[in-house]
Amino acid sequence: MTLRPASASDLLIDGKLTPGSGGVFDVVNPATEEVIGQAADATAADMDAAITAARNAFDTTDWSRDHAFRAHCLRQLRDALLAHADEFRELTIAEVGCPSFLTHGPQFEGPVTDLGYFADLAESYEWSRDLGKAKPMGIKNHRELRSEAIGVVGAITPWNFPHQINFAKIGPALAAGCTVVLKPAPDTPWCAALVGKVVAEETDFPPGVLNVVTSTDHELGAQLSTDPRVDLVSFTGSTATGKKVMVAAAETLKKVFLELGGKSAFIVLDDADIGSACAMAAFNVVTHAGQGCAITTRLVVPREKLDEAIAATRDALAGLPAGDPTDSGTICGPVISARQRQRIESYIELAQQEGGTIEIGGGRPADKAAGFFVEPTLISGLDNSARVAQEEIFGPVLVIIAHDGDDDAIDIANDSPYGLSGMVYGTDEDRINKVVNGVRTGTMGINGGIWYSADVPFGGFKQSGIGREMGVAGFEEYLETKAVARPA
């Protein structure tokens, strides 16, 4: 099978590849601004059909009870996708604008390989647990706990790491025995739609178990949130939109999983190597042009070493320019769209209005006549109350902030509505552990440590979300617990 990414990609509904009732919409390469193809544009009627298919597949088949078969289908999907790896890499770079090196990690290969972890979990999980005998009210009973799939899952995903986020939802949901309707972002429809094509043509997934609905209509996400036939909505995106999803889902009291925004702190202690720490902070913030919710975008450094840290970070950013994502040496590619670039530029302008200094960057690369590129940017001269230090920019923009000791650094990190990620650099283990224990965040790296893995739960504190993705904890988000008792 050839994926043919330049042609219109169909919806996957009830096991069939079908055109969208709304026609097609353009797919744009963010590095060139060229239209590179079309995707199917679904309507509310298409979404209704997908929900109907998912509901029927859950209610009328053995999908939720046949753990071995689910594991087989997930491994089959993993192997089929990896067989098309070169095609997926090419289309992902073109559609997402991500640097090519990332397709060997979280932009394709990593999350696809992770499907095997969830296949293994479907087979090894303790689906029932014996609680033994007891005498409630003097009556002998034998009790057990059973774990069962929650039902139909509506998965609403963003454009920044589409494969990683799509599979972080559909992998554990399918492994748990749920059926899924996936609504990807309109900026990156191919990454989802062409997975649907592989599912339909190269796997044994039963009709309706996985449905993929691409559309420019954001109301289709709201449709998933309000439809009573959907049992859980899993949403990744902005905190503002996540709040709307939660409100919409409240009417039917469906479970909501939310993975939302971040403004994570990179804390440098006064015993750390400033040059190494600042180089890592610079690398982090420009990776995929800063378009990641868990990227550390506040660099919190000792006040007495502020000038040294600014110079080191500025030098590091100078060596990480925005470039062609097809080039294997590029770390910072384009941002996803003209609208996103304008948003980032408005924050850079705001920083200057608030009294900040642009140490490097702040504009568009002079050598890029086309493409949605933003120069890697370092902002100094502002404290943590500035809007650019409090609000998620989602671009290659780093704000450097001075701290007055470890306790102050922890306070600065926690002085945020978010709590998704973080990093600490230092040499004294007791001080490092104090920071790790003190910062209220869902993930934390030490001296460059990488927490991302299939078996590690990911999610945040505060307004960074509700629940966890990945790992056993992420798998269990898609389960209900049933207590069963019988006379002993």
C-alpha angles and dihedrals in degrees: 000000000000117000094214094200094184092066127077110282117223130227118252109228125161092345095307131108106230137169119253115259089228095058119237139312132208125266112212128203105228092206094057105018087230124139104243100179145312139274131206114270109215127204133209088270091057091050090049090053091050092051090048091052093048092048093050093047091052097043101041107034137062092242094115093049103040101082095171093052092050090052090050092052093048093050089046090053092047092052094045093050092048089051086060093043097124092051092047092049091053096047093043093053090047097046102035099031089226119156111263094240090065092062087071087058133022096347093068125323098054099053093040091053089047089067085079090060091056092045088055090047092053089058100040101039118114097243093178131027127197113228093185127221129326140165109232107182087356094297118124113236137170112218136195137176120225128194116215135178113267093227131238116018124202108205117195114186139184133229105246102081100005100169094044094048096039092053094040085064106034095039098061093032093056092041089053091054100257126134117230143214109195119202108185126193115276090234091066109026098143095064089063102030094054090050085056089054091053091048092052098045107029109030141060096236107143117242113278097017092105122021125180119202118183119189146148089225110098089192088077087071089053088050090059090049095053104035109106091213090068112083101189136019118206111193132180119186142075122352090236092057091042090059089054091050090052092050092047092049093050094078091067095030091232119165114263127203114191129188105183144161135326143196098186125190127231102204120201116194121211093251094057128103099259095202095053094043095049092046089055092046090052093049092049096051096049096045106117086354091293093294098143129101093218096048113120106243101167115071107200112193137170110277093229089057097041097111091047091049093049091051093046093048093046090052092049093050091049088063094050105061125171108267150161108306092215089064110095090220096056117110099167114050128169126300116251103260148355089259092055092047090052090051092052092047090052090057092050089052090047091053090056091047089053091053101266125145122229102222094183136353120006098152145052120294110264092220095057112084092171136025133064097275128159123188116245103262136203120196122195136170098059132101128224093273093068115108092238087058094047105037129067109249099178096209140091093288123128124189115204116209130183122233130197101218139321097297091050091049090054091048091051092049091050094045091092137090087234135071109177110121145346148171134219127197122197145106105234108087095204092054092045091052091048089057093045090050093044102049112084101221138123098235133023133185125205119211093338097322114162117221098179112115139124092256096048118090113232127202143097150256126243115357092353089088153276123277133000137275125211128018125052090304091057091047091051091055085077096052136086124206120231122191115209126190133180133176112278 
